[in-house]
Amino acid sequence: MTPLVEMHNISLRFGGNQALDNVSVNLYPGEVVGLLGHNGAGKSTLIKVLSGAYRADSGQIRVNGQEVQIRTPQDAQAQGIETIYQTLALADNLDAVANVFLGREKVRGVMLDEDIMELEARKTLDRLRVKIPSLRLPVAQMSGGQRQTVAIGRAIYFKARCLIMDEPTAALGPEETQKVHQLIKALKAEGVGIFLISHDLHDVFDLADRITVMKNGRLVGTVYTQDVTHDDVLGMIIGGVMPKNVRPADQPAPRA
Amino acid sequence: MQTQAASRANANLVQSLGVDGRILTMLVVLAVVWTVFQILTLGQPGQFLSPQNLWNLSVQTAVVGIMVGGMVMVIVTRQIDLSVGSILGFSGMIMALIQTVPPLGWGGNWILALLAGLLLGALIGAFQGYWVAYWAVPAFVVTLAGLLIFRNATFIVASGRTIGPLNDNFKVLGGGLNGSIGEFWTWVVGLVVMAYIVYQALTNRSRRIKNGLPVRPVWAEAVVNGILLALTLAFVLVMNAFPYPGTNIPRGMPVPVLITLVVLFALNWVALNTRFGRYVFAIGGNPEAALLAGINVKRILVAVFALMGMLAALAGAVQAARLNFVTNSMGNLLELDVIAAAVIGGTALAGGSGTIVGAALGALLMSSLRSGMVLMGMPTEWQNVVLGAVLLAAVIWNTVYLRNRR
Ligand SMILES: Nc1ncnc2c1ncn2[C@@H]1O[C@H](COP(=O)(O)OP(=O)(O)O)[C@@H](O)[C@H]1O
Ligand SMILES: [Mg+2]
């Protein structure tokens, strides 16, 4: 089976700081890969290379086995890669509709087609079942959960093949987090591949088929969730050591 | 308790009207200022609300009014342009030279002069925008340099002389003796605008209903559009109430005022209805988000500065046409008026927030204050103190407004 996305030997340096050092990960259709590591491990930087926000110094990206150049966010979007950034990347002064469609507005001629965008945004956000009374208020006036919902809506509206979620539930309460879990499972069933970055081990064990751990810009390794315990994963995150006697996990998890 | 309920009721009222609270405030302030000046000038021959004074007021607002919409866009993207007064002077001077000095100077090429001036303004703006966008040089510094360079280039190209008189056709732009469109065309413009207001209201509403989207209550629609129609009608009547000297032939709308209204309408439309306008606001709200959304932030910034430069040149044409002679100090310090008008009109220097309509009202408020204080014979120094105080009050009010909204 060819992976949906393969990042191979990606390196990236910020000044004197080697943020990524020969990192390789892959993702298959319909699976969730949990990306774990301490703050500053390089998780956000890695996925920003994939989403076109940063350019790697070296390394390759393949989509469906084809090598691709991802130079800009549009390049990533054209490959069906959508990202929910840790910072949400919302324009706080614009309303929910404008944010969902930012950079990809629907137009009639040169004129923005506000009605269509509002209808479609409403449909998409309803799917997440977080109450947003008015889509026409600046998102600055919304709660953390509502803002996160808008950021998620923005990513799922455009029918991603590969979805990157950088701490998608950080601002959510338990109930809203549950809804995001349901969404992830639904998207997975539709064959979307998902990179999930999270600090919550329970979340990751609940959702991820495989777990990739990074430390100090390097890859510690990738394991099948079913093969490891929380302590094994903590050992990878903190100590940077692979648990003993685990299978190599560069193929999708065998269905249980 | 009671006041809280009352203020909530007020907020609900404003909300269902669907109008920016800051614009409503501006309108109220303008109404108060006009009323106060009218009362203060009641005893004198030139009353504040006389057609003659209002007509003059409209011409006096034109130059800043043409530029202020561009400045809103500049400030919304978190930038500033200090060079607009100098660009106005420099391109005005170039336009004057082209139409007066041989070999180019024969009367027929005032159109060439105008186009060359506009192009020059746009190029200067784009050049400044390039350094801001692609080299991350602070706009404050780039345009401060532009202020110095083009103010003095104006002196250099004309060797310090005053250039004029200008071509008679060109002078129409300034709103002088032949510079009005007359009673008939003023009515035509007014009726077209009124028809547009009604058409917009009806089609927008029916389209939103058809699409199952929420609409304003009918009464709110009627109030807002009724006020717009009444203002348009009042404007036409005032413009047509000021005759040529010694006759009773109405002058109608001055050409510079027509230009200002067209510019402001176009900018407002672009800001609200196009991708370009959307991106201008997105960049101001969160530049990183704009980049991550794949918006070409640098190109938009260059375009915004180019637009600002072109508008400054257009204002330069109007100013030159109005004065008939271009001096090397034309437009001196005007950048401050333009920035002040934008800020009084609710544009936040932090970026991301501002409206063209608000800024237009800001420009009108500033020129109203000036005109009223002149009528009352107040010394210039005191006029400027008052304007400064108004600017400060406006910024404080705007800050409070934005904070409460959060
Ligand atoms: N734009 C940037 N410029 C310079 N250094 C950066 C930038 N973004 C991230 N870094 C650095 O790269 C390293 C990895 O950061 P990041 O990818 O955000 O980690 P994580 O998401 O795993 O917490 C950190 O040392 C961080 O300081
Ligand atoms: Mg991170």
PDB file of N, CA, C and O and ligand atoms in Angstrom, chain A residues 39-40 42-45 86 166-167 197 199, ligand 2:
ATOM      1  N   ASN A  39       7.225  20.226  24.374  1.00  0.00           N
ATOM      2  CA  ASN A  39       7.220  21.548  23.769  1.00  0.00           C
ATOM      3  C   ASN A  39       8.578  21.824  23.152  1.00  0.00           C
ATOM      4  O   ASN A  39       9.602  21.588  23.771  1.00  0.00           O
ATOM      5  N   GLY A  40       8.581  22.296  21.930  1.00  0.00           N
ATOM      6  CA  GLY A  40       9.846  22.600  21.276  1.00  0.00           C
ATOM      7  C   GLY A  40      10.477  21.412  20.591  1.00  0.00           C
ATOM      8  O   GLY A  40      11.583  21.502  20.067  1.00  0.00           O
ATOM      9  N   GLY A  42       9.570  20.101  17.886  1.00  0.00           N
ATOM     10  CA  GLY A  42       9.582  20.300  16.435  1.00  0.00           C
ATOM     11  C   GLY A  42       8.321  19.835  15.732  1.00  0.00           C
ATOM     12  O   GLY A  42       8.263  19.827  14.503  1.00  0.00           O
ATOM     13  N   LYS A  43       7.288  19.479  16.502  1.00  0.00           N
ATOM     14  CA  LYS A  43       6.059  18.964  15.897  1.00  0.00           C
ATOM     15  C   LYS A  43       5.400  19.999  14.981  1.00  0.00           C
ATOM     16  O   LYS A  43       5.089  19.720  13.818  1.00  0.00           O
ATOM     17  N   SER A  44       5.204  21.212  15.530  1.00  0.00           N
ATOM     18  CA  SER A  44       4.537  22.238  14.733  1.00  0.00           C
ATOM     19  C   SER A  44       5.362  22.601  13.504  1.00  0.00           C
ATOM     20  O   SER A  44       4.823  22.812  12.418  1.00  0.00           O
ATOM     21  N   THR A  45       6.669  22.632  13.682  1.00  0.00           N
ATOM     22  CA  THR A  45       7.537  22.968  12.559  1.00  0.00           C
ATOM     23  C   THR A  45       7.425  21.905  11.466  1.00  0.00           C
ATOM     24  O   THR A  45       7.331  22.225  10.277  1.00  0.00           O
ATOM     25  N   GLN A  86      -1.964  25.323  15.475  1.00  0.00           N
ATOM     26  CA  GLN A  86      -2.025  25.439  16.927  1.00  0.00           C
ATOM     27  C   GLN A  86      -2.514  26.830  17.333  1.00  0.00           C
ATOM     28  O   GLN A  86      -3.283  26.992  18.261  1.00  0.00           O
ATOM     29  N   ASP A 166      -3.147  20.420  14.775  1.00  0.00           N
ATOM     30  CA  ASP A 166      -2.129  20.755  15.769  1.00  0.00           C
ATOM     31  C   ASP A 166      -2.841  21.203  17.042  1.00  0.00           C
ATOM     32  O   ASP A 166      -3.358  22.312  17.103  1.00  0.00           O
ATOM     33  N   GLU A 167      -2.890  20.339  18.021  1.00  0.00           N
ATOM     34  CA  GLU A 167      -3.573  20.616  19.296  1.00  0.00           C
ATOM     35  C   GLU A 167      -5.004  21.118  19.072  1.00  0.00           C
ATOM     36  O   GLU A 167      -5.355  22.207  19.518  1.00  0.00           O
ATOM     37  N   ILE A 197      -1.725  16.116  16.538  1.00  0.00           N
ATOM     38  CA  ILE A 197      -0.764  16.518  17.559  1.00  0.00           C
ATOM     39  C   ILE A 197      -1.543  16.821  18.824  1.00  0.00           C
ATOM     40  O   ILE A 197      -2.540  17.550  18.782  1.00  0.00           O
ATOM     41  N   HIS A 199      -1.275  16.922  23.441  1.00  0.00           N
ATOM     42  CA  HIS A 199      -0.531  16.699  24.669  1.00  0.00           C
ATOM     43  C   HIS A 199      -1.174  15.630  25.527  1.00  0.00           C
ATOM     44  O   HIS A 199      -0.601  15.156  26.491  1.00  0.00           O
TER      45      HIS A 199
HETATM   46 MG    MG C   2       3.554  23.201  18.641  1.00  0.00          MG
END
